[in-house]
Coordinates of C-alpha atoms and ligand atoms in Angstrom, one line a residue:
M1 CA -38.8 15.1 2.5
A2 CA -36.6 17.5 1.3
A3 CA -36.5 18.5 -2.0
Y4 CA -32.5 18.3 -2.0
T5 CA -31.5 16.2 0.7
V6 CA -27.9 15.6 2.6
R7 CA -28.4 11.9 -0.1
D8 CA -28.7 14.0 -2.7
S9 CA -25.9 16.4 -2.2
V10 CA -23.3 13.4 -0.9
I11 CA -23.9 11.8 -4.3
D12 CA -23.7 15.3 -6.6
L13 CA -20.5 15.4 -4.4
M14 CA -19.1 11.9 -5.0
R15 CA -20.0 12.2 -8.4
G16 CA -18.2 15.2 -8.8
F17 CA -14.9 13.9 -7.1
G18 CA -14.8 10.6 -9.4
G19 CA -16.0 8.6 -6.5
T20 CA -18.8 6.3 -8.0
K21 CA -17.4 3.6 -7.0
L22 CA -18.5 2.9 -3.1
F23 CA -16.9 0.4 -1.4
G24 CA -18.9 -0.7 1.4
N25 CA -20.2 -3.3 3.9
P26 CA -24.0 -2.8 5.0
G27 CA -26.1 -2.1 7.8
S28 CA -29.1 -1.0 9.0
T29 CA -27.5 2.5 9.9
E30 CA -26.2 2.7 6.3
L31 CA -29.6 1.7 4.2
P32 CA -30.7 5.1 4.1
L33 CA -28.0 6.0 2.2
F34 CA -28.7 3.4 -0.6
R35 CA -32.5 4.1 -1.3
N36 CA -32.7 5.1 -5.3
F37 CA -29.3 3.9 -5.6
P38 CA -27.7 6.1 -8.6
S39 CA -27.4 4.0 -11.8
D40 CA -24.2 5.4 -12.5
F41 CA -22.9 4.2 -9.3
R42 CA -21.5 0.9 -8.2
Y43 CA -21.4 -0.9 -4.9
V44 CA -18.3 -2.8 -4.7
L45 CA -19.4 -5.1 -1.3
G46 CA -16.7 -6.5 0.5
L47 CA -17.6 -9.6 3.1
H48 CA -15.6 -8.1 5.8
E49 CA -14.8 -4.9 6.4
G50 CA -10.8 -5.1 6.1
V51 CA -11.9 -6.3 2.5
V52 CA -13.3 -3.7 1.7
V53 CA -11.3 -1.0 2.9
G54 CA -8.6 -3.4 1.3
M55 CA -9.7 -2.7 -2.1
A56 CA -10.7 0.6 -1.7
E57 CA -6.9 1.2 -1.0
G58 CA -5.9 -0.7 -4.0
Y59 CA -8.8 1.4 -6.2
A60 CA -7.2 4.8 -4.6
Q61 CA -3.4 3.8 -5.0
A62 CA -4.0 3.0 -8.6
T63 CA -6.3 5.8 -9.7
R64 CA -4.4 8.1 -7.3
N65 CA -7.9 9.8 -6.4
A66 CA -9.4 9.4 -3.2
S67 CA -12.0 6.2 -2.6
F68 CA -15.3 6.5 -1.0
V69 CA -16.1 3.7 1.5
S70 CA -19.2 3.2 3.4
L71 CA -18.9 1.1 6.8
H72 CA -21.4 -0.3 9.8
S73 CA -21.1 1.9 12.9
A74 CA -19.1 0.8 15.4
A75 CA -18.5 -2.9 14.8
G76 CA -17.8 -2.7 11.1
V77 CA -15.4 0.3 12.1
G78 CA -14.1 -1.9 14.5
N79 CA -13.4 -4.7 11.7
A80 CA -11.9 -2.5 9.5
M81 CA -9.5 -0.6 11.7
G82 CA -6.0 -2.7 10.8
V83 CA -6.5 -1.5 7.5
I84 CA -7.3 2.1 7.8
F85 CA -3.7 1.6 9.6
T86 CA -2.3 0.7 6.2
A87 CA -4.1 3.4 4.7
Y88 CA -2.8 5.6 6.9
K89 CA 0.6 4.2 6.6
N90 CA 0.8 4.0 2.8
R91 CA -1.1 7.1 2.9
T92 CA -4.0 6.5 0.9
P93 CA -6.4 9.3 0.2
M94 CA -9.8 7.8 1.1
V95 CA -13.1 9.0 2.6
I96 CA -14.6 6.7 5.4
M97 CA -18.0 7.3 6.0
A98 CA -19.6 5.3 8.6
G99 CA -23.1 4.9 10.0
Q100 CA -24.2 5.7 13.2
Q101 CA -27.5 5.6 15.0
A102 CA -30.0 8.4 14.3
R103 CA -29.9 11.4 16.1
S104 CA -33.1 11.5 18.4
I105 CA -32.3 8.1 20.3
L106 CA -28.5 8.7 20.9
P107 CA -29.7 9.9 24.7
F108 CA -30.8 6.1 25.0
D109 CA -27.5 4.1 23.9
P110 CA -29.3 2.3 21.1
F111 CA -28.2 -0.6 19.5
L112 CA -25.2 -0.7 17.7
F113 CA -24.6 2.9 18.2
S114 CA -21.0 4.1 18.6
A115 CA -20.3 5.8 21.5
N116 CA -17.3 7.7 20.6
A117 CA -17.5 7.5 16.9
V118 CA -14.8 10.2 16.1
E119 CA -12.1 9.0 18.5
L120 CA -13.1 4.7 17.1
P121 CA -10.2 5.1 14.1
K122 CA -7.7 7.6 15.7
P123 CA -5.1 8.0 15.3
Y124 CA -4.9 6.6 11.8
V125 CA -7.0 8.9 9.8
K126 CA -6.2 12.3 9.4
W127 CA -9.8 14.0 10.4
S128 CA -12.4 12.3 11.9
V129 CA -15.9 14.1 12.5
E130 CA -19.3 13.7 13.1
P131 CA -21.3 16.9 12.1
A132 CA -23.0 18.7 14.2
R133 CA -26.3 18.9 12.3
A134 CA -27.3 16.8 9.4
A135 CA -26.9 19.8 6.9
D136 CA -23.4 19.7 7.5
V137 CA -22.7 16.7 6.4
P138 CA -22.3 17.6 2.8
L139 CA -19.3 20.1 3.8
A140 CA -18.0 17.5 6.0
I141 CA -17.4 15.1 3.3
A142 CA -16.3 17.7 1.1
R143 CA -13.8 18.7 3.8
A144 CA -12.7 15.2 4.2
Y145 CA -11.9 14.8 0.7
Y146 CA -9.3 17.8 0.4
I147 CA -7.5 16.5 3.2
A148 CA -7.5 13.1 2.2
M149 CA -5.9 14.3 -1.0
T150 CA -3.8 17.1 0.5
P151 CA 0.1 15.8 1.0
P152 CA 0.8 13.5 3.5
R153 CA -2.2 11.9 2.2
G154 CA -4.3 9.6 3.9
P155 CA -7.8 8.1 5.2
A156 CA -10.4 10.9 6.7
F157 CA -13.4 9.6 8.5
V158 CA -17.1 11.0 8.7
S159 CA -19.7 9.3 11.1
I160 CA -23.3 9.6 9.9
P161 CA -26.1 9.3 11.7
A162 CA -29.0 7.2 10.0
D163 CA -31.8 10.1 10.1
D164 CA -29.4 12.5 8.2
W165 CA -29.7 11.4 4.9
D166 CA -33.2 12.9 4.4
R167 CA -33.1 15.7 5.7
P168 CA -33.0 19.2 3.5
A169 CA -29.3 20.1 2.4
E170 CA -27.8 22.5 0.5
R171 CA -25.5 21.7 -2.8
V172 CA -21.3 22.1 -2.2
P173 CA -19.9 23.7 -5.1
R174 CA -16.4 21.3 -6.1
R175 CA -13.0 23.8 -5.3
V176 CA -9.8 23.5 -6.3
V177 CA -7.7 22.8 -3.9
S178 CA -4.0 22.2 -4.3
S179 CA -1.6 21.7 -1.5
E180 CA 1.7 20.0 -3.8
L181 CA 4.7 21.6 -1.9
R182 CA 7.6 23.5 -3.7
P183 CA 10.9 22.8 -1.3
E184 CA 12.7 26.2 0.1
P185 CA 15.0 27.1 -2.5
D186 CA 17.9 27.4 0.3
V187 CA 17.7 23.9 1.1
I188 CA 17.1 22.4 -2.2
D189 CA 21.1 24.2 -2.8
R190 CA 22.4 22.5 0.2
I191 CA 20.9 19.4 -0.9
G192 CA 22.5 20.2 -4.5
A193 CA 25.7 21.3 -3.2
A194 CA 26.1 18.2 -0.9
L195 CA 25.5 15.9 -4.0
D196 CA 27.8 18.0 -6.2
A197 CA 30.6 17.6 -3.5
S198 CA 29.9 14.2 -3.0
E199 CA 32.4 11.3 -4.3
R200 CA 30.5 8.2 -3.5
P201 CA 26.8 9.2 -3.7
A202 CA 24.1 6.7 -3.0
F203 CA 20.2 6.8 -3.1
V204 CA 18.0 5.7 -0.5
T205 CA 14.5 5.2 -2.4
G206 CA 10.8 5.0 -1.2
S207 CA 7.8 4.4 -1.5
A208 CA 7.0 8.4 -1.9
I209 CA 8.6 8.5 -5.2
D210 CA 5.9 6.2 -7.1
R211 CA 3.2 7.4 -5.0
D212 CA 4.3 10.9 -6.8
N213 CA 4.6 9.9 -9.8
A214 CA 8.5 11.1 -9.7
W215 CA 10.1 7.6 -11.2
D216 CA 11.6 9.1 -14.5
A217 CA 12.9 12.1 -12.4
V218 CA 14.5 9.8 -9.8
V219 CA 16.3 7.7 -12.3
E220 CA 17.1 10.9 -14.3
L221 CA 19.0 12.2 -10.8
A222 CA 20.6 9.1 -10.0
E223 CA 22.3 8.7 -14.0
R224 CA 23.4 12.2 -13.8
H225 CA 25.3 11.7 -10.6
N226 CA 26.1 8.1 -11.1
A227 CA 24.7 7.0 -7.8
R228 CA 24.4 3.3 -6.1
V229 CA 20.7 3.0 -5.7
W230 CA 18.9 1.3 -2.8
G231 CA 15.7 0.4 -2.4
A232 CA 14.2 1.6 1.2
P233 CA 13.5 -0.7 4.0
M234 CA 10.2 -2.3 4.1
A235 CA 9.1 -0.2 1.1
G236 CA 5.5 -0.5 0.4
R237 CA 6.3 0.5 -3.2
C238 CA 8.9 0.8 -5.7
G239 CA 10.7 3.9 -7.0
F240 CA 13.5 2.6 -9.1
P241 CA 13.9 0.3 -12.0
E242 CA 15.6 -3.2 -10.3
D243 CA 17.5 -3.9 -13.1
H244 CA 19.1 -0.9 -13.8
R245 CA 22.8 -0.4 -13.6
L246 CA 23.1 1.3 -10.8
F247 CA 20.5 -0.3 -8.6
A248 CA 22.2 -1.4 -5.7
G249 CA 19.7 -3.8 -3.8
F250 CA 17.5 -3.5 -0.8
L251 CA 18.5 -2.2 2.4
P252 CA 16.9 -4.5 5.5
P253 CA 15.1 -2.5 8.8
M254 CA 17.7 -3.0 10.9
R255 CA 20.5 -0.1 11.9
E256 CA 24.0 -2.0 12.2
K257 CA 23.0 -3.6 8.4
I258 CA 22.0 -0.6 7.2
V259 CA 25.3 1.2 7.7
G260 CA 27.2 -1.9 6.7
L261 CA 25.8 -2.3 3.2
L262 CA 26.1 2.0 2.9
E263 CA 29.7 1.7 4.1
G264 CA 32.1 3.5 1.5
Q265 CA 29.1 5.9 0.8
D266 CA 30.0 9.4 1.9
L267 CA 26.7 10.8 0.9
I268 CA 23.4 9.3 1.7
F269 CA 20.2 10.9 0.1
A270 CA 16.9 9.2 0.9
I271 CA 14.5 10.0 -1.7
G272 CA 10.8 9.7 -0.7
A273 CA 11.8 7.3 2.4
P274 CA 12.4 7.7 5.7
A275 CA 15.7 7.5 7.2
F276 CA 15.5 4.9 8.3
T277 CA 12.2 2.1 8.9
Y278 CA 13.5 0.0 11.4
H279 CA 12.0 -3.0 12.8
V280 CA 14.1 -4.6 15.3
E281 CA 16.6 -2.5 18.2
G282 CA 20.2 -1.5 16.8
A283 CA 22.9 0.6 18.5
G284 CA 25.5 3.1 16.8
P285 CA 25.4 5.4 14.4
H286 CA 22.5 5.4 12.1
I287 CA 24.5 6.1 8.6
P288 CA 28.3 5.1 7.9
V289 CA 30.6 7.4 10.2
G290 CA 32.1 10.4 8.0
A291 CA 28.8 10.1 5.7
K292 CA 26.3 12.8 5.7
L293 CA 22.6 12.6 5.3
V294 CA 19.9 14.4 2.9
Q295 CA 16.5 13.7 2.2
L296 CA 13.5 14.5 0.4
I297 CA 10.0 13.8 2.0
D298 CA 6.6 14.6 1.8
D299 CA 5.9 14.0 5.5
P300 CA 7.0 16.5 8.2
N301 CA 6.7 14.3 10.7
I302 CA 9.1 11.6 9.1
A303 CA 11.5 15.0 8.8
A304 CA 11.2 15.9 12.2
W305 CA 12.5 12.4 13.8
T306 CA 15.2 11.7 11.3
P307 CA 17.7 11.5 13.6
V308 CA 20.5 13.4 11.2
G309 CA 21.4 15.7 8.4
V310 CA 19.5 18.3 6.5
A311 CA 15.7 17.2 5.2
A312 CA 13.3 19.6 2.4
V313 CA 10.1 18.6 3.2
S314 CA 8.5 18.8 0.2
S315 CA 6.5 17.1 -3.2
I316 CA 9.3 14.4 -4.3
R317 CA 8.5 15.4 -7.6
L318 CA 9.1 19.0 -7.6
G319 CA 11.6 18.7 -5.4
L320 CA 13.7 16.3 -7.6
I321 CA 12.6 18.9 -10.6
D322 CA 14.5 21.3 -8.6
L323 CA 17.5 19.4 -8.5
L324 CA 17.6 18.5 -12.1
A325 CA 17.6 22.5 -13.3
R326 CA 21.0 22.8 -11.4
P327 CA 23.8 22.6 -14.1
A328 CA 25.4 18.9 -14.6
P329 CA 28.0 18.1 -12.0
A330 CA 31.6 17.0 -12.9
P331 CA 31.5 13.2 -14.2
R332 CA 31.8 10.3 -11.7
P333 CA 32.9 6.9 -12.2
E334 CA 30.7 4.4 -12.5
P335 CA 29.6 2.5 -9.0
Q336 CA 29.8 -0.8 -8.7
G337 CA 26.3 -2.7 -9.8
R338 CA 24.6 -5.2 -7.9
A339 CA 25.9 -8.7 -7.5
A340 CA 24.8 -11.3 -9.9
R341 CA 22.2 -13.8 -8.7
A342 CA 22.9 -17.6 -9.7
R343 CA 20.4 -19.2 -11.1
V344 CA 18.4 -21.4 -8.9
K345 CA 18.2 -25.1 -10.1
P346 CA 14.6 -27.0 -9.4
S347 CA 15.0 -29.0 -5.9
E348 CA 12.6 -31.9 -4.9
R349 CA 10.3 -29.1 -3.8
I350 CA 9.6 -26.2 -4.8
S351 CA 11.8 -23.1 -3.7
V352 CA 10.1 -19.8 -3.4
A353 CA 13.4 -18.4 -5.2
Y354 CA 12.7 -21.2 -7.7
L355 CA 9.2 -20.0 -8.0
M356 CA 10.0 -16.5 -8.7
Q357 CA 12.6 -17.2 -11.2
T358 CA 9.8 -18.9 -13.2
L359 CA 7.3 -16.2 -12.7
T360 CA 9.9 -13.8 -13.8
E361 CA 10.6 -15.9 -17.2
L362 CA 6.6 -16.3 -18.1
R363 CA 5.0 -12.9 -16.6
D364 CA 3.8 -10.3 -18.8
P365 CA 6.3 -6.8 -18.6
G366 CA 3.3 -4.8 -18.2
A367 CA 1.9 -7.2 -15.1
I368 CA 1.4 -5.4 -11.8
I369 CA 2.7 -7.1 -8.2
V370 CA 1.1 -7.1 -5.6
E371 CA 3.0 -9.0 -2.5
E372 CA 2.0 -10.2 1.0
A373 CA 4.2 -13.5 1.8
P374 CA 6.8 -12.4 4.3
T375 CA 9.4 -14.6 3.8
A376 CA 9.2 -14.2 0.3
R377 CA 9.8 -11.0 0.4
T378 CA 13.9 -11.5 0.1
P379 CA 13.6 -14.7 -2.3
M380 CA 11.2 -12.3 -4.8
Q381 CA 13.6 -9.1 -4.4
A382 CA 16.7 -11.5 -5.4
Y383 CA 14.5 -13.2 -8.6
L384 CA 11.5 -11.2 -9.3
P385 CA 13.0 -7.7 -10.5
I386 CA 9.9 -4.4 -10.5
T387 CA 11.1 -2.7 -13.7
R388 CA 8.0 -0.2 -14.3
S389 CA 6.2 2.7 -12.3
E390 CA 3.4 1.3 -10.7
G391 CA 4.6 -2.2 -10.9
Y392 CA 4.5 -3.0 -7.6
F393 CA 2.2 -2.8 -4.3
T394 CA 2.7 -3.8 -0.9
M395 CA 2.1 -2.4 2.5
D396 CA 4.2 0.3 4.4
S397 CA 2.8 -0.9 7.8
G398 CA 3.5 -4.5 8.2
G399 CA -0.5 -5.2 8.6
L400 CA -1.5 -8.3 7.2
G401 CA -4.7 -9.1 5.6
Y402 CA -4.2 -6.1 3.2
G403 CA -2.9 -7.7 0.1
M404 CA -5.3 -9.9 -0.8
P405 CA -7.8 -7.3 -0.9
A406 CA -5.5 -4.3 -2.7
A407 CA -5.1 -6.6 -5.2
V408 CA -8.7 -6.9 -6.0
G409 CA -9.3 -2.7 -6.1
I410 CA -6.1 -2.7 -8.2
A411 CA -7.2 -4.4 -10.9
L412 CA -10.8 -2.9 -10.7
A413 CA -8.6 0.2 -11.3
K414 CA -6.7 -0.7 -14.5
P415 CA -8.8 -3.0 -16.8
G416 CA -6.8 -4.7 -18.9
A417 CA -3.9 -4.7 -17.0
R418 CA -2.7 -8.2 -15.4
V419 CA -2.3 -8.3 -11.6
I420 CA -0.4 -11.1 -9.7
G421 CA -1.0 -11.5 -6.0
L422 CA 1.8 -12.7 -4.3
I423 CA 0.5 -13.9 -0.8
G424 CA 1.7 -16.6 2.0
D425 CA -0.8 -18.8 3.1
G426 CA -1.2 -17.1 7.2
S427 CA -1.4 -13.8 5.4
A428 CA -4.3 -15.4 3.5
M429 CA -6.9 -16.0 6.0
Y430 CA -6.7 -12.8 7.2
S431 CA -8.7 -11.8 4.1
I432 CA -9.8 -14.7 2.3
Q433 CA -13.2 -13.3 1.4
A434 CA -11.6 -11.5 -0.9
L435 CA -12.1 -14.0 -3.4
W436 CA -15.6 -13.9 -3.2
S437 CA -15.6 -10.0 -4.2
V438 CA -12.9 -11.0 -7.5
A439 CA -15.3 -13.7 -8.4
R440 CA -18.5 -11.2 -8.6
L441 CA -16.1 -8.7 -10.2
E442 CA -14.7 -10.8 -12.7
L443 CA -11.4 -9.8 -12.8
P444 CA -8.5 -11.5 -14.2
I445 CA -6.3 -11.9 -11.0
A446 CA -4.2 -14.7 -10.5
F447 CA -3.5 -15.3 -6.9
I448 CA -0.6 -17.3 -6.2
I449 CA -0.6 -18.6 -2.6
L450 CA 2.8 -19.6 -1.3
N451 CA 1.6 -22.4 0.9
N452 CA 4.7 -23.2 3.3
R453 CA 1.4 -24.4 6.2
R454 CA 3.5 -22.0 9.0
Y455 CA 3.5 -18.3 10.2
A456 CA 7.5 -18.8 8.7
A457 CA 8.4 -15.1 9.1
L458 CA 7.6 -15.5 13.2
Q459 CA 9.9 -19.1 13.5
D460 CA 12.5 -17.3 11.5
F461 CA 12.5 -14.2 13.5
A462 CA 12.3 -16.4 17.2
P463 CA 15.8 -16.8 17.4
A464 CA 16.5 -13.2 17.3
F465 CA 14.3 -12.9 20.4
G466 CA 16.0 -15.6 22.4
F467 CA 14.8 -18.6 21.6
A468 CA 17.0 -21.6 21.5
E469 CA 17.7 -23.3 18.0
G470 CA 15.3 -25.3 17.1
E471 CA 13.0 -24.7 19.6
A472 CA 9.1 -24.8 18.7
V473 CA 7.1 -21.2 18.1
V474 CA 3.7 -22.1 19.5
G475 CA 0.8 -20.5 17.4
T476 CA 3.1 -20.6 14.3
E477 CA 2.2 -24.0 12.7
L478 CA -0.9 -23.7 9.9
P479 CA -1.8 -27.0 8.6
A480 CA -4.9 -28.4 6.8
I481 CA -5.5 -25.4 5.0
D482 CA -7.2 -26.5 1.2
F483 CA -6.6 -23.0 -0.7
V484 CA -8.0 -24.7 -3.9
A485 CA -11.4 -25.7 -1.6
L486 CA -11.5 -22.4 -0.3
A487 CA -11.1 -20.3 -3.8
K488 CA -13.7 -22.8 -5.3
S489 CA -16.4 -22.8 -2.7
M490 CA -16.2 -18.4 -3.7
G491 CA -16.5 -18.9 -7.7
C492 CA -12.7 -18.3 -8.2
A493 CA -11.2 -20.9 -10.8
A494 CA -8.6 -22.9 -9.0
T495 CA -5.4 -25.6 -8.9
R496 CA -2.3 -27.0 -7.0
V497 CA 1.1 -27.8 -7.8
D498 CA 3.8 -29.1 -5.5
E499 CA 6.3 -30.3 -8.1
P500 CA 9.0 -28.2 -9.6
G501 CA 8.6 -30.2 -12.9
R502 CA 4.8 -28.8 -13.4
L503 CA 5.2 -25.0 -11.7
R504 CA 6.0 -23.7 -15.1
A505 CA 2.6 -25.2 -17.1
S506 CA 0.6 -24.5 -14.0
L507 CA 1.5 -20.8 -13.4
S508 CA 1.6 -19.8 -17.6
H509 CA -1.9 -21.3 -17.3
A510 CA -2.8 -18.9 -14.3
L511 CA -1.4 -15.7 -15.9
R512 CA -3.4 -16.4 -19.1
A513 CA -6.2 -17.3 -17.4
D514 CA -8.9 -14.5 -18.3
V515 CA -11.0 -15.1 -15.2
P516 CA -9.8 -14.6 -11.7
T517 CA -7.7 -17.8 -10.5
L518 CA -5.8 -19.0 -7.5
L519 CA -2.7 -21.1 -7.2
E520 CA -1.9 -22.8 -4.5
V521 CA 1.8 -24.0 -4.5
L522 CA 3.2 -25.8 -2.0
V523 CA 6.5 -24.6 -1.1
E524 CA 9.3 -25.8 1.0
Ligands
TPP601 C1 -2.6 -8.4 11.2 C2 -0.9 -9.1 11.9 N1 -1.0 -10.3 12.9 C3 0.3 -10.5 12.8 C4 1.5 -10.7 12.6 C5 2.4 -11.0 13.1 N2 2.8 -11.5 11.7 C6 4.0 -11.4 10.7 S1 4.4 -12.1 9.8 C7 3.4 -13.2 9.9 C8 3.2 -14.7 9.6 C9 2.7 -14.5 8.0 O1 2.5 -15.9 7.7 P1 2.4 -15.8 6.1 O2 1.7 -15.6 5.2 O3 2.4 -17.6 5.7 O4 4.0 -15.5 5.6 P2 5.2 -16.7 6.1 O5 5.8 -15.9 7.1 O6 5.0 -17.8 6.0 O7 6.3 -16.4 4.8 C10 2.5 -12.8 11.0 C11 1.4 -13.8 11.5 C12 1.3 -9.1 11.3 N3 2.7 -8.9 11.0 N4 -0.1 -8.4 11.0
MG602 MG1 3.0 -19.2 5.4

């Protein structure tokens, strides 16, 4: 065997990149990587590839560094694909390695090989390669890392034949590759002048703000302009404190409704957000008639399809710093804040709104909320304000099966932080094996399963797709899933609550537990 191998070189690179956690699910084609596995590394096992990529994704977001993943050749990558799609949409940096059969038997279509490994994860990776020679594997890993970390960030993919790991290789030096873009000064001047001239500006805040550590800069700019601030449709991160006097609420992913809510504003400033993410068809203008749109965005693709207005493509943080460097504008009157929500009273069954209100009263202010519970989103937005940077995570993609493992990855990255996973019953079942991983990792996550025994979002959506009022929707009832039994079978503490009178005690127990805990809440 060679003195310095592909394995040695890749391990050295990973260590240099801070990637000593390897998230994976193993197969024969990856085994050679694990021989003499270094003692400072940890292999984080997920029992389904969606769980593996979900954990690695949460870990990467919370550490702000690319995570490393090892998947099994074609079948493993296929299983992971739904969450790779989410990682791509969330702009999360990851280096995904996949096994491949040994080069010498590739001509014979061997068992488990990936016929077109490079194409398989496209179009949801930024770069995909199977190096031409074994000796090129370390260089490919380094390049995948730098590409993944370049804004807009995202996953990169390297397919590695099993026999490559023991081949000779060279050490790859670590480099500094910085690609934070500062905006074009002329365009910042145009956006700044439009802001100064506006009488009633509105900010629409998106996921890229928190991803880019720009939360404080947005708050300062909003206060300086007395702008009304809206949360962008379907944002996977929170970009503005939802209890702030300037916070006006959330925009839904529907064109006419967005225009209706923004009516009366003369300037819309989309910050780190597409303008706009739509979920259903719409017609007419994209912004109120007579208003202007300006945008600060880290993704040239999004800037390209934005239908109207001026867009600056750059780092969100650097763009905001440039706007803050301009002289302060003439003072503007305080805009109308968000309408107060009526206090929820307990009803006969536990309502989601009552659950969110109770959670707000009991949670530790530093807790991190990870949510994947489609019909709970609106009551959550009403009754569970996110008030700090890195306080909320969900997906920009809409692909279910992400939230549960992402919560595990985030908790792994933030020792000591309390992570609360708010997960729908349907969503939980796409990646329920995350409970096994969290039990092994002994992380103090509280998973709250909002069990309404159905895919409520699809039932709620049916009238918009021509269903008669009350008409049954096939494939949307999920009776008889026992989440307490599922959790216990995988080593998590678990209890169930179905009476409003017992909710507070059950929640406070789950939020204080120092072991992974699942609370199944039967909601109406
Ligand atoms: C991978 C994937 N499959 C299917 C869907 C379609 N889908 C959207 S919402 C939803 C229901 C989710 O159910 P649950 O988590 O129980 O939340 P609820 O709608 O009941 O609030 C489904 C199946 C999806 N978004 N992603
Ligand atoms: Mg449900």
